[in-house]
């Protein structure tokens, strides 16, 4: 595990989200080279405090040694000497490797802050990362990373949901981080597959960004959004999975956001890049934008909580 996360002296903390790299096969393809070049350009332009990767780092189906692909990804991220955190997607352990085996590889990297999480709940990679104050060792913000799984059972179809035991884990973690006065800390959550509530944001909330495909959320709603609403800490969630979506929208005070896909070895018509999220110490707000590989910044979004009357 690397050093503790901490707000900068100016009170900011910058996260760079990459998603859906889909590095595939044992031989580096031209598409993979372009993916890594884009990652480098975006990191160089932003120099974040944390890199968050929200799943589908690799293809594993039809690949003899997906562990090699995974090492190539981690080698490339680790060389920047910036802390990074990972959750898995539906393709990472689809064949020939398990999430446990992937995580074992990850443990060799000094800059990885990912944790396997509790063994008694679903998934590999349910963990939280506190961000400390710029002035002292007091925790000022929290990042939750949750394994959203892969595929639902055949009789249900579609994608897996975040299970009840994971929702309970999040609620318990949230309580641990609450301030002495009982007020929740500002928090963000990262996972791969969008919640069903991503479909509702169009009807009820403000929108920014692009929706060019249907939202492939699970058919089962397991209540994570409700838990976040009731806990009161999570300001926004950040996912991947749907490569032609990059929007942020606010629903009942929680921002539901997509990253911008960065992998060239997969479908998607949007220019490849990454999403930046900037937090502010002591404030329940964040700014976000997408930086694409040619250096342009697009799709600005601001989350600022309304004061209660």
PDB file of C-alpha atoms in Angstrom:
ATOM      1  CA  UNK A   1       0.000   0.000   0.000  1.00  0.00           C
ATOM      2  CA  UNK A   2       1.208   3.469  -0.869  1.00  0.00           C
ATOM      3  CA  UNK A   3       1.128   6.614   1.190  1.00  0.00           C
ATOM      4  CA  UNK A   4      -2.043   8.114   2.648  1.00  0.00           C
ATOM      5  CA  UNK A   5      -4.236  10.220   0.378  1.00  0.00           C
ATOM      6  CA  UNK A   6      -4.284  13.871   1.382  1.00  0.00           C
ATOM      7  CA  UNK A   7      -5.762  17.134   0.123  1.00  0.00           C
ATOM      8  CA  UNK A   8      -3.249  19.495  -1.456  1.00  0.00           C
ATOM      9  CA  UNK A   9      -2.202  22.661   0.331  1.00  0.00           C
ATOM     10  CA  UNK A  10      -4.698  24.632  -1.770  1.00  0.00           C
ATOM     11  CA  UNK A  11      -7.520  22.390  -0.474  1.00  0.00           C
ATOM     12  CA  UNK A  12      -8.078  20.449  -3.709  1.00  0.00           C
ATOM     13  CA  UNK A  13      -7.843  16.731  -4.473  1.00  0.00           C
ATOM     14  CA  UNK A  14      -7.871  15.543  -8.081  1.00  0.00           C
ATOM     15  CA  UNK A  15      -9.014  12.083  -9.202  1.00  0.00           C
ATOM     16  CA  UNK A  16      -8.538  10.833 -12.758  1.00  0.00           C
ATOM     17  CA  UNK A  17     -10.976   8.076 -13.735  1.00  0.00           C
ATOM     18  CA  UNK A  18     -10.096   5.667 -16.528  1.00  0.00           C
ATOM     19  CA  UNK A  19     -12.546   2.993 -17.585  1.00  0.00           C
ATOM     20  CA  UNK A  20     -12.916   0.163 -20.109  1.00  0.00           C
ATOM     21  CA  UNK A  21      -9.326  -0.190 -21.302  1.00  0.00           C
ATOM     22  CA  UNK A  22      -9.991  -3.682 -22.717  1.00  0.00           C
ATOM     23  CA  UNK A  23      -6.312  -4.490 -23.185  1.00  0.00           C
ATOM     24  CA  UNK A  24      -6.492  -7.811 -24.992  1.00  0.00           C
ATOM     25  CA  UNK A  25      -4.333 -10.804 -25.731  1.00  0.00           C
ATOM     26  CA  UNK A  26      -0.764 -11.777 -25.058  1.00  0.00           C
ATOM     27  CA  UNK A  27       0.647  -9.679 -27.929  1.00  0.00           C
ATOM     28  CA  UNK A  28       0.383  -5.900 -27.869  1.00  0.00           C
ATOM     29  CA  UNK A  29      -1.925  -4.701 -30.631  1.00  0.00           C
ATOM     30  CA  UNK A  30      -1.936  -1.317 -32.339  1.00  0.00           C
ATOM     31  CA  UNK A  31      -5.178  -0.503 -30.499  1.00  0.00           C
ATOM     32  CA  UNK A  32      -3.537  -1.255 -27.161  1.00  0.00           C
ATOM     33  CA  UNK A  33      -0.614   1.033 -27.987  1.00  0.00           C
ATOM     34  CA  UNK A  34      -3.069   3.852 -28.770  1.00  0.00           C
ATOM     35  CA  UNK A  35      -4.895   3.190 -25.486  1.00  0.00           C
ATOM     36  CA  UNK A  36      -1.672   3.481 -23.495  1.00  0.00           C
ATOM     37  CA  UNK A  37      -0.646   6.625 -25.411  1.00  0.00           C
ATOM     38  CA  UNK A  38      -3.967   8.267 -24.567  1.00  0.00           C
ATOM     39  CA  UNK A  39      -3.624   7.282 -20.914  1.00  0.00           C
ATOM     40  CA  UNK A  40      -0.157   8.863 -20.816  1.00  0.00           C
ATOM     41  CA  UNK A  41      -1.326  12.090 -22.460  1.00  0.00           C
ATOM     42  CA  UNK A  42      -4.241  12.497 -20.070  1.00  0.00           C
ATOM     43  CA  UNK A  43      -2.146  11.734 -16.966  1.00  0.00           C
ATOM     44  CA  UNK A  44       0.553  14.131 -18.143  1.00  0.00           C
ATOM     45  CA  UNK A  45      -1.988  16.905 -18.675  1.00  0.00           C
ATOM     46  CA  UNK A  46      -3.745  16.461 -15.331  1.00  0.00           C
ATOM     47  CA  UNK A  47      -1.165  14.982 -12.864  1.00  0.00           C
ATOM     48  CA  UNK A  48      -3.878  13.678 -10.512  1.00  0.00           C
ATOM     49  CA  UNK A  49      -3.571  12.757  -6.842  1.00  0.00           C
ATOM     50  CA  UNK A  50      -5.278   9.407  -7.522  1.00  0.00           C
ATOM     51  CA  UNK A  51      -6.033   7.314 -10.603  1.00  0.00           C
ATOM     52  CA  UNK A  52      -9.306   5.358 -10.308  1.00  0.00           C
ATOM     53  CA  UNK A  53      -9.896   2.574 -12.842  1.00  0.00           C
ATOM     54  CA  UNK A  54     -13.500   1.422 -13.019  1.00  0.00           C
ATOM     55  CA  UNK A  55     -13.342  -1.999 -14.593  1.00  0.00           C
ATOM     56  CA  UNK A  56     -12.770  -3.928 -17.796  1.00  0.00           C
ATOM     57  CA  UNK A  57      -9.047  -3.316 -17.703  1.00  0.00           C
ATOM     58  CA  UNK A  58      -8.532  -6.390 -19.892  1.00  0.00           C
ATOM     59  CA  UNK A  59     -10.219  -8.917 -22.119  1.00  0.00           C
ATOM     60  CA  UNK A  60      -9.976 -12.401 -20.620  1.00  0.00           C
ATOM     61  CA  UNK A  61     -12.282 -14.474 -22.832  1.00  0.00           C
ATOM     62  CA  UNK A  62     -10.322 -16.134 -25.627  1.00  0.00           C
ATOM     63  CA  UNK A  63      -7.015 -15.077 -24.080  1.00  0.00           C
ATOM     64  CA  UNK A  64      -4.608 -17.829 -22.963  1.00  0.00           C
ATOM     65  CA  UNK A  65      -2.777 -15.776 -20.334  1.00  0.00           C
ATOM     66  CA  UNK A  66      -4.909 -12.793 -19.289  1.00  0.00           C
ATOM     67  CA  UNK A  67      -2.577 -12.266 -16.327  1.00  0.00           C
ATOM     68  CA  UNK A  68       0.031 -10.981 -18.791  1.00  0.00           C
ATOM     69  CA  UNK A  69      -2.419  -8.410 -20.146  1.00  0.00           C
ATOM     70  CA  UNK A  70      -3.220  -7.321 -16.606  1.00  0.00           C
ATOM     71  CA  UNK A  71       0.455  -6.889 -15.761  1.00  0.00           C
ATOM     72  CA  UNK A  72       0.907  -4.722 -18.850  1.00  0.00           C
ATOM     73  CA  UNK A  73      -1.877  -2.441 -17.650  1.00  0.00           C
ATOM     74  CA  UNK A  74      -0.533  -2.219 -14.114  1.00  0.00           C
ATOM     75  CA  UNK A  75       3.054  -1.689 -15.315  1.00  0.00           C
ATOM     76  CA  UNK A  76       1.874   1.196 -17.450  1.00  0.00           C
ATOM     77  CA  UNK A  77      -0.115   2.892 -14.673  1.00  0.00           C
ATOM     78  CA  UNK A  78       2.451   2.211 -11.956  1.00  0.00           C
ATOM     79  CA  UNK A  79       5.301   3.879 -13.858  1.00  0.00           C
ATOM     80  CA  UNK A  80       3.718   7.288 -13.140  1.00  0.00           C
ATOM     81  CA  UNK A  81       4.294   6.778  -9.412  1.00  0.00           C
ATOM     82  CA  UNK A  82       0.767   8.048  -8.644  1.00  0.00           C
ATOM     83  CA  UNK A  83      -1.496   6.118  -6.238  1.00  0.00           C
ATOM     84  CA  UNK A  84      -4.145   4.106  -8.090  1.00  0.00           C
ATOM     85  CA  UNK A  85      -7.279   2.199  -7.121  1.00  0.00           C
ATOM     86  CA  UNK A  86      -9.121  -0.425  -9.150  1.00  0.00           C
ATOM     87  CA  UNK A  87     -12.477  -2.162  -9.335  1.00  0.00           C
ATOM     88  CA  UNK A  88     -13.208  -4.988 -11.766  1.00  0.00           C
ATOM     89  CA  UNK A  89     -15.763  -5.169 -14.564  1.00  0.00           C
ATOM     90  CA  UNK A  90     -17.653  -7.995 -16.233  1.00  0.00           C
ATOM     91  CA  UNK A  91     -14.874  -8.799 -18.733  1.00  0.00           C
ATOM     92  CA  UNK A  92     -11.822  -8.852 -16.445  1.00  0.00           C
ATOM     93  CA  UNK A  93     -12.421 -12.367 -15.098  1.00  0.00           C
ATOM     94  CA  UNK A  94     -14.775 -13.677 -17.783  1.00  0.00           C
ATOM     95  CA  UNK A  95     -12.483 -16.601 -18.647  1.00  0.00           C
ATOM     96  CA  UNK A  96      -9.119 -18.166 -17.800  1.00  0.00           C
ATOM     97  CA  UNK A  97      -8.535 -16.073 -14.663  1.00  0.00           C
ATOM     98  CA  UNK A  98     -10.424 -15.247 -11.482  1.00  0.00           C
ATOM     99  CA  UNK A  99     -10.792 -11.964  -9.645  1.00  0.00           C
ATOM    100  CA  UNK A 100      -8.766 -13.473  -6.797  1.00  0.00           C
ATOM    101  CA  UNK A 101      -5.925 -14.281  -9.196  1.00  0.00           C
ATOM    102  CA  UNK A 102      -6.060 -10.793 -10.690  1.00  0.00           C
ATOM    103  CA  UNK A 103      -5.887  -9.265  -7.242  1.00  0.00           C
ATOM    104  CA  UNK A 104      -2.896 -11.428  -6.325  1.00  0.00           C
ATOM    105  CA  UNK A 105      -1.009  -9.913  -9.283  1.00  0.00           C
ATOM    106  CA  UNK A 106      -2.006  -6.432  -8.152  1.00  0.00           C
ATOM    107  CA  UNK A 107      -0.455  -6.875  -4.722  1.00  0.00           C
ATOM    108  CA  UNK A 108       3.023  -6.580  -6.250  1.00  0.00           C
ATOM    109  CA  UNK A 109       2.527  -2.889  -7.112  1.00  0.00           C
ATOM    110  CA  UNK A 110       3.582  -0.308  -4.545  1.00  0.00           C
ATOM    111  CA  UNK A 111       1.252   2.413  -5.853  1.00  0.00           C
ATOM    112  CA  UNK A 112      -1.860   0.232  -5.725  1.00  0.00           C
ATOM    113  CA  UNK A 113      -4.249   1.217  -2.929  1.00  0.00           C
ATOM    114  CA  UNK A 114      -6.816  -1.450  -3.830  1.00  0.00           C
ATOM    115  CA  UNK A 115      -7.916  -3.899  -1.149  1.00  0.00           C
ATOM    116  CA  UNK A 116      -9.604  -7.259  -1.632  1.00  0.00           C
ATOM    117  CA  UNK A 117     -12.163  -6.307   1.015  1.00  0.00           C
ATOM    118  CA  UNK A 118     -14.145  -8.523   3.380  1.00  0.00           C
ATOM    119  CA  UNK A 119     -14.052 -12.200   2.397  1.00  0.00           C
ATOM    120  CA  UNK A 120     -17.564 -12.873   3.677  1.00  0.00           C
ATOM    121  CA  UNK A 121     -19.370 -10.600   1.170  1.00  0.00           C
ATOM    122  CA  UNK A 122     -19.759 -10.758  -2.604  1.00  0.00           C
ATOM    123  CA  UNK A 123     -16.976  -9.535  -4.831  1.00  0.00           C
ATOM    124  CA  UNK A 124     -13.255  -8.867  -4.763  1.00  0.00           C
ATOM    125  CA  UNK A 125     -12.468  -5.197  -4.235  1.00  0.00           C
ATOM    126  CA  UNK A 126     -14.988  -3.686  -1.809  1.00  0.00           C
ATOM    127  CA  UNK A 127     -13.002  -1.085   0.119  1.00  0.00           C
ATOM    128  CA  UNK A 128     -12.870   2.545   1.178  1.00  0.00           C
ATOM    129  CA  UNK A 129     -10.064   5.094   0.966  1.00  0.00           C
ATOM    130  CA  UNK A 130     -10.032   8.092   3.314  1.00  0.00           C
ATOM    131  CA  UNK A 131      -8.623  11.440   2.175  1.00  0.00           C
ATOM    132  CA  UNK A 132      -6.958  13.370   4.962  1.00  0.00           C
ATOM    133  CA  UNK A 133      -6.935  17.098   5.549  1.00  0.00           C
ATOM    134  CA  UNK A 134      -4.144  19.224   4.077  1.00  0.00           C
ATOM    135  CA  UNK A 135      -3.511  20.529   7.591  1.00  0.00           C
ATOM    136  CA  UNK A 136      -3.603  17.447   9.848  1.00  0.00           C
ATOM    137  CA  UNK A 137      -4.497  13.742   9.953  1.00  0.00           C
ATOM    138  CA  UNK A 138      -8.255  14.305  10.199  1.00  0.00           C
ATOM    139  CA  UNK A 139     -10.243  12.505   7.484  1.00  0.00           C
ATOM    140  CA  UNK A 140     -12.085  15.060   5.323  1.00  0.00           C
ATOM    141  CA  UNK A 141     -13.498  12.903   2.529  1.00  0.00           C
ATOM    142  CA  UNK A 142     -14.040   9.228   1.633  1.00  0.00           C
ATOM    143  CA  UNK A 143     -13.894   7.203  -1.593  1.00  0.00           C
ATOM    144  CA  UNK A 144     -15.814   3.916  -1.820  1.00  0.00           C
ATOM    145  CA  UNK A 145     -14.857   1.221  -4.327  1.00  0.00           C
ATOM    146  CA  UNK A 146     -17.399  -1.548  -4.917  1.00  0.00           C
ATOM    147  CA  UNK A 147     -17.272  -4.710  -7.044  1.00  0.00           C
ATOM    148  CA  UNK A 148     -20.411  -4.575  -9.207  1.00  0.00           C
ATOM    149  CA  UNK A 149     -19.868  -8.133 -10.447  1.00  0.00           C
ATOM    150  CA  UNK A 150     -20.319  -9.568 -13.920  1.00  0.00           C
ATOM    151  CA  UNK A 151     -23.419 -11.422 -15.142  1.00  0.00           C
ATOM    152  CA  UNK A 152     -26.744 -12.280 -13.548  1.00  0.00           C
ATOM    153  CA  UNK A 153     -27.943 -15.913 -13.362  1.00  0.00           C
ATOM    154  CA  UNK A 154     -29.315 -17.198 -16.674  1.00  0.00           C
ATOM    155  CA  UNK A 155     -32.949 -17.246 -15.494  1.00  0.00           C
ATOM    156  CA  UNK A 156     -32.722 -13.493 -14.817  1.00  0.00           C
ATOM    157  CA  UNK A 157     -30.359 -12.418 -17.574  1.00  0.00           C
ATOM    158  CA  UNK A 158     -28.348  -9.258 -18.055  1.00  0.00           C
ATOM    159  CA  UNK A 159     -25.814  -8.012 -15.573  1.00  0.00           C
ATOM    160  CA  UNK A 160     -25.111  -8.739 -11.929  1.00  0.00           C
ATOM    161  CA  UNK A 161     -26.257  -6.364  -9.214  1.00  0.00           C
ATOM    162  CA  UNK A 162     -24.413  -5.060  -6.164  1.00  0.00           C
ATOM    163  CA  UNK A 163     -25.544  -7.555  -3.541  1.00  0.00           C
ATOM    164  CA  UNK A 164     -27.347  -6.923  -0.272  1.00  0.00           C
ATOM    165  CA  UNK A 165     -24.281  -7.839   1.803  1.00  0.00           C
ATOM    166  CA  UNK A 166     -22.240  -5.243  -0.112  1.00  0.00           C
ATOM    167  CA  UNK A 167     -24.899  -2.595   0.488  1.00  0.00           C
ATOM    168  CA  UNK A 168     -24.796  -3.421   4.203  1.00  0.00           C
ATOM    169  CA  UNK A 169     -20.996  -3.195   4.131  1.00  0.00           C
ATOM    170  CA  UNK A 170     -21.211   0.287   2.585  1.00  0.00           C
ATOM    171  CA  UNK A 171     -23.712   1.439   5.233  1.00  0.00           C
ATOM    172  CA  UNK A 172     -21.422   0.196   8.009  1.00  0.00           C
ATOM    173  CA  UNK A 173     -18.376   1.884   6.446  1.00  0.00           C
ATOM    174  CA  UNK A 174     -20.302   5.134   6.112  1.00  0.00           C
ATOM    175  CA  UNK A 175     -21.125   5.080   9.824  1.00  0.00           C
ATOM    176  CA  UNK A 176     -17.458   4.533  10.702  1.00  0.00           C
ATOM    177  CA  UNK A 177     -16.469   7.677   8.832  1.00  0.00           C
ATOM    178  CA  UNK A 178     -19.219   9.958  10.210  1.00  0.00           C
ATOM    179  CA  UNK A 179     -17.937  13.040  12.013  1.00  0.00           C
ATOM    180  CA  UNK A 180     -18.102  13.328  15.790  1.00  0.00           C
ATOM    181  CA  UNK A 181     -21.193  15.522  15.390  1.00  0.00           C
ATOM    182  CA  UNK A 182     -22.843  12.728  13.395  1.00  0.00           C
ATOM    183  CA  UNK A 183     -22.717  14.523  10.049  1.00  0.00           C
ATOM    184  CA  UNK A 184     -21.505  12.402   7.118  1.00  0.00           C
ATOM    185  CA  UNK A 185     -18.242  13.148   5.340  1.00  0.00           C
ATOM    186  CA  UNK A 186     -18.353  14.111   1.645  1.00  0.00           C
ATOM    187  CA  UNK A 187     -17.854  10.898  -0.342  1.00  0.00           C
ATOM    188  CA  UNK A 188     -17.733   9.453  -3.862  1.00  0.00           C
ATOM    189  CA  UNK A 189     -18.333   5.883  -5.045  1.00  0.00           C
ATOM    190  CA  UNK A 190     -16.706   4.022  -7.933  1.00  0.00           C
ATOM    191  CA  UNK A 191     -17.872   0.790  -9.598  1.00  0.00           C
ATOM    192  CA  UNK A 192     -18.250  -0.610 -13.123  1.00  0.00           C
ATOM    193  CA  UNK A 193     -21.899  -1.339 -13.949  1.00  0.00           C
ATOM    194  CA  UNK A 194     -24.370   1.583 -13.671  1.00  0.00           C
ATOM    195  CA  UNK A 195     -27.196   1.430 -11.139  1.00  0.00           C
ATOM    196  CA  UNK A 196     -30.803   1.212 -12.405  1.00  0.00           C
ATOM    197  CA  UNK A 197     -31.237   4.822 -11.228  1.00  0.00           C
ATOM    198  CA  UNK A 198     -29.037   5.966 -14.125  1.00  0.00           C
ATOM    199  CA  UNK A 199     -32.177   5.426 -16.227  1.00  0.00           C
ATOM    200  CA  UNK A 200     -34.180   7.792 -13.991  1.00  0.00           C
ATOM    201  CA  UNK A 201     -31.846  10.738 -14.108  1.00  0.00           C
ATOM    202  CA  UNK A 202     -33.300  11.938 -17.445  1.00  0.00           C
ATOM    203  CA  UNK A 203     -36.783  12.240 -16.016  1.00  0.00           C
ATOM    204  CA  UNK A 204     -35.871  14.030 -12.808  1.00  0.00           C
ATOM    205  CA  UNK A 205     -32.502  15.728 -12.948  1.00  0.00           C
ATOM    206  CA  UNK A 206     -30.107  18.058 -14.729  1.00  0.00           C
ATOM    207  CA  UNK A 207     -27.801  16.511 -17.296  1.00  0.00           C
ATOM    208  CA  UNK A 208     -24.397  17.178 -18.796  1.00  0.00           C
ATOM    209  CA  UNK A 209     -22.579  15.116 -21.389  1.00  0.00           C
ATOM    210  CA  UNK A 210     -23.416  12.436 -23.928  1.00  0.00           C
ATOM    211  CA  UNK A 211     -25.844   9.512 -23.974  1.00  0.00           C
ATOM    212  CA  UNK A 212     -25.408   7.592 -27.232  1.00  0.00           C
ATOM    213  CA  UNK A 213     -26.525   4.139 -26.099  1.00  0.00           C
ATOM    214  CA  UNK A 214     -28.938   2.436 -23.754  1.00  0.00           C
ATOM    215  CA  UNK A 215     -27.992   2.158 -20.085  1.00  0.00           C
ATOM    216  CA  UNK A 216     -27.004  -1.447 -19.394  1.00  0.00           C
ATOM    217  CA  UNK A 217     -27.832  -1.589 -15.702  1.00  0.00           C
ATOM    218  CA  UNK A 218     -28.900  -4.745 -13.834  1.00  0.00           C
ATOM    219  CA  UNK A 219     -32.538  -5.833 -13.963  1.00  0.00           C
ATOM    220  CA  UNK A 220     -32.481  -6.161 -10.164  1.00  0.00           C
ATOM    221  CA  UNK A 221     -32.392  -3.046  -8.003  1.00  0.00           C
ATOM    222  CA  UNK A 222     -30.655  -4.031  -4.772  1.00  0.00           C
ATOM    223  CA  UNK A 223     -31.023  -0.672  -3.046  1.00  0.00           C
ATOM    224  CA  UNK A 224     -27.531   0.849  -3.081  1.00  0.00           C
ATOM    225  CA  UNK A 225     -28.848   4.211  -4.289  1.00  0.00           C
ATOM    226  CA  UNK A 226     -31.407   4.275  -1.468  1.00  0.00           C
ATOM    227  CA  UNK A 227     -28.683   3.393   1.041  1.00  0.00           C
ATOM    228  CA  UNK A 228     -26.522   6.250  -0.233  1.00  0.00           C
ATOM    229  CA  UNK A 229     -29.453   8.639  -0.093  1.00  0.00           C
ATOM    230  CA  UNK A 230     -30.200   7.671   3.505  1.00  0.00           C
ATOM    231  CA  UNK A 231     -26.550   7.684   4.602  1.00  0.00           C
ATOM    232  CA  UNK A 232     -26.141  11.166   3.151  1.00  0.00           C
ATOM    233  CA  UNK A 233     -22.427  10.975   2.383  1.00  0.00           C
ATOM    234  CA  UNK A 234     -22.072  10.038  -1.304  1.00  0.00           C
ATOM    235  CA  UNK A 235     -22.202  13.095  -3.568  1.00  0.00           C
ATOM    236  CA  UNK A 236     -21.605  11.175  -6.788  1.00  0.00           C
ATOM    237  CA  UNK A 237     -21.074   7.746  -8.331  1.00  0.00           C
ATOM    238  CA  UNK A 238     -18.726   7.008 -11.238  1.00  0.00           C
ATOM    239  CA  UNK A 239     -19.035   3.991 -13.546  1.00  0.00           C
ATOM    240  CA  UNK A 240     -18.017   2.700 -16.974  1.00  0.00           C
ATOM    241  CA  UNK A 241     -19.442  -0.260 -18.926  1.00  0.00           C
ATOM    242  CA  UNK A 242     -21.411   1.672 -21.587  1.00  0.00           C
ATOM    243  CA  UNK A 243     -18.710   3.031 -23.883  1.00  0.00           C
ATOM    244  CA  UNK A 244     -20.890   5.524 -25.752  1.00  0.00           C
ATOM    245  CA  UNK A 245     -22.126   7.295 -22.625  1.00  0.00           C
ATOM    246  CA  UNK A 246     -20.160   9.881 -20.657  1.00  0.00           C
ATOM    247  CA  UNK A 247     -22.903  11.938 -19.012  1.00  0.00           C
ATOM    248  CA  UNK A 248     -23.366  13.165 -15.468  1.00  0.00           C
ATOM    249  CA  UNK A 249     -26.836  13.768 -14.091  1.00  0.00           C
ATOM    250  CA  UNK A 250     -28.170  14.636 -10.672  1.00  0.00           C
ATOM    251  CA  UNK A 251     -30.953  12.601  -9.077  1.00  0.00           C
ATOM    252  CA  UNK A 252     -32.296  13.581  -5.648  1.00  0.00           C
ATOM    253  CA  UNK A 253     -29.032  15.312  -4.804  1.00  0.00           C
ATOM    254  CA  UNK A 254     -26.674  12.516  -5.928  1.00  0.00           C
ATOM    255  CA  UNK A 255     -24.733  12.877  -9.177  1.00  0.00           C
ATOM    256  CA  UNK A 256     -24.729   9.749 -11.349  1.00  0.00           C
ATOM    257  CA  UNK A 257     -21.761   9.902 -13.724  1.00  0.00           C
ATOM    258  CA  UNK A 258     -20.041   7.886 -16.410  1.00  0.00           C
ATOM    259  CA  UNK A 259     -16.338   8.010 -17.128  1.00  0.00           C
ATOM    260  CA  UNK A 260     -15.083   8.418 -20.694  1.00  0.00           C
ATOM    261  CA  UNK A 261     -13.915   5.103 -22.155  1.00  0.00           C
ATOM    262  CA  UNK A 262     -10.209   4.991 -22.951  1.00  0.00           C
ATOM    263  CA  UNK A 263      -9.786   1.637 -24.752  1.00  0.00           C
ATOM    264  CA  UNK A 264      -9.466   1.455 -28.554  1.00  0.00           C
ATOM    265  CA  UNK A 265      -9.754  -2.343 -28.684  1.00  0.00           C
ATOM    266  CA  UNK A 266     -13.536  -2.239 -28.220  1.00  0.00           C
ATOM    267  CA  UNK A 267     -16.711  -0.630 -29.577  1.00  0.00           C
ATOM    268  CA  UNK A 268     -17.516   3.042 -29.025  1.00  0.00           C
ATOM    269  CA  UNK A 269     -17.661   6.216 -31.090  1.00  0.00           C
ATOM    270  CA  UNK A 270     -16.583   8.765 -28.480  1.00  0.00           C
ATOM    271  CA  UNK A 271     -13.045  10.143 -28.544  1.00  0.00           C
ATOM    272  CA  UNK A 272     -10.998   8.281 -25.950  1.00  0.00           C
ATOM    273  CA  UNK A 273     -10.005   9.969 -22.709  1.00  0.00           C
ATOM    274  CA  UNK A 274     -10.562  10.130 -18.969  1.00  0.00           C
ATOM    275  CA  UNK A 275     -12.862  11.855 -16.486  1.00  0.00           C
ATOM    276  CA  UNK A 276     -11.406  14.207 -13.916  1.00  0.00           C
ATOM    277  CA  UNK A 277     -13.094  14.811 -10.546  1.00  0.00           C
ATOM    278  CA  UNK A 278     -11.841  17.616  -8.320  1.00  0.00           C
ATOM    279  CA  UNK A 279     -12.824  17.666  -4.645  1.00  0.00           C
ATOM    280  CA  UNK A 280     -12.543  20.632  -2.274  1.00  0.00           C
ATOM    281  CA  UNK A 281     -11.583  20.225   1.351  1.00  0.00           C
ATOM    282  CA  UNK A 282     -14.415  20.988   3.739  1.00  0.00           C
ATOM    283  CA  UNK A 283     -17.019  21.375   0.981  1.00  0.00           C
ATOM    284  CA  UNK A 284     -19.775  19.099  -0.265  1.00  0.00           C
ATOM    285  CA  UNK A 285     -19.112  19.830  -3.907  1.00  0.00           C
ATOM    286  CA  UNK A 286     -16.940  18.736  -6.816  1.00  0.00           C
ATOM    287  CA  UNK A 287     -16.083  19.824 -10.322  1.00  0.00           C
ATOM    288  CA  UNK A 288     -15.684  17.328 -13.131  1.00  0.00           C
ATOM    289  CA  UNK A 289     -14.627  17.368 -16.754  1.00  0.00           C
ATOM    290  CA  UNK A 290     -13.490  14.983 -19.492  1.00  0.00           C
ATOM    291  CA  UNK A 291     -10.017  15.312 -20.975  1.00  0.00           C
ATOM    292  CA  UNK A 292      -9.503  13.541 -24.274  1.00  0.00           C
ATOM    293  CA  UNK A 293      -6.280  12.287 -25.783  1.00  0.00           C
ATOM    294  CA  UNK A 294      -5.698  15.299 -28.028  1.00  0.00           C
ATOM    295  CA  UNK A 295      -5.586  17.527 -24.962  1.00  0.00           C
ATOM    296  CA  UNK A 296      -9.037  19.100 -25.221  1.00  0.00           C
ATOM    297  CA  UNK A 297     -11.253  19.458 -22.170  1.00  0.00           C
ATOM    298  CA  UNK A 298     -14.959  18.770 -22.725  1.00  0.00           C
ATOM    299  CA  UNK A 299     -18.142  18.048 -20.789  1.00  0.00           C
ATOM    300  CA  UNK A 300     -17.821  20.268 -17.702  1.00  0.00           C
ATOM    301  CA  UNK A 301     -20.028  19.386 -14.730  1.00  0.00           C
ATOM    302  CA  UNK A 302     -20.394  20.842 -11.233  1.00  0.00           C
ATOM    303  CA  UNK A 303     -21.983  19.221  -8.192  1.00  0.00           C
ATOM    304  CA  UNK A 304     -22.872  21.664  -5.445  1.00  0.00           C
ATOM    305  CA  UNK A 305     -25.287  20.678  -2.726  1.00  0.00           C
ATOM    306  CA  UNK A 306     -28.188  22.958  -2.062  1.00  0.00           C
ATOM    307  CA  UNK A 307     -28.468  24.314   1.453  1.00  0.00           C
ATOM    308  CA  UNK A 308     -31.601  23.215   3.251  1.00  0.00           C
ATOM    309  CA  UNK A 309     -34.057  25.988   4.075  1.00  0.00           C
TER     310      UNK A 309
END
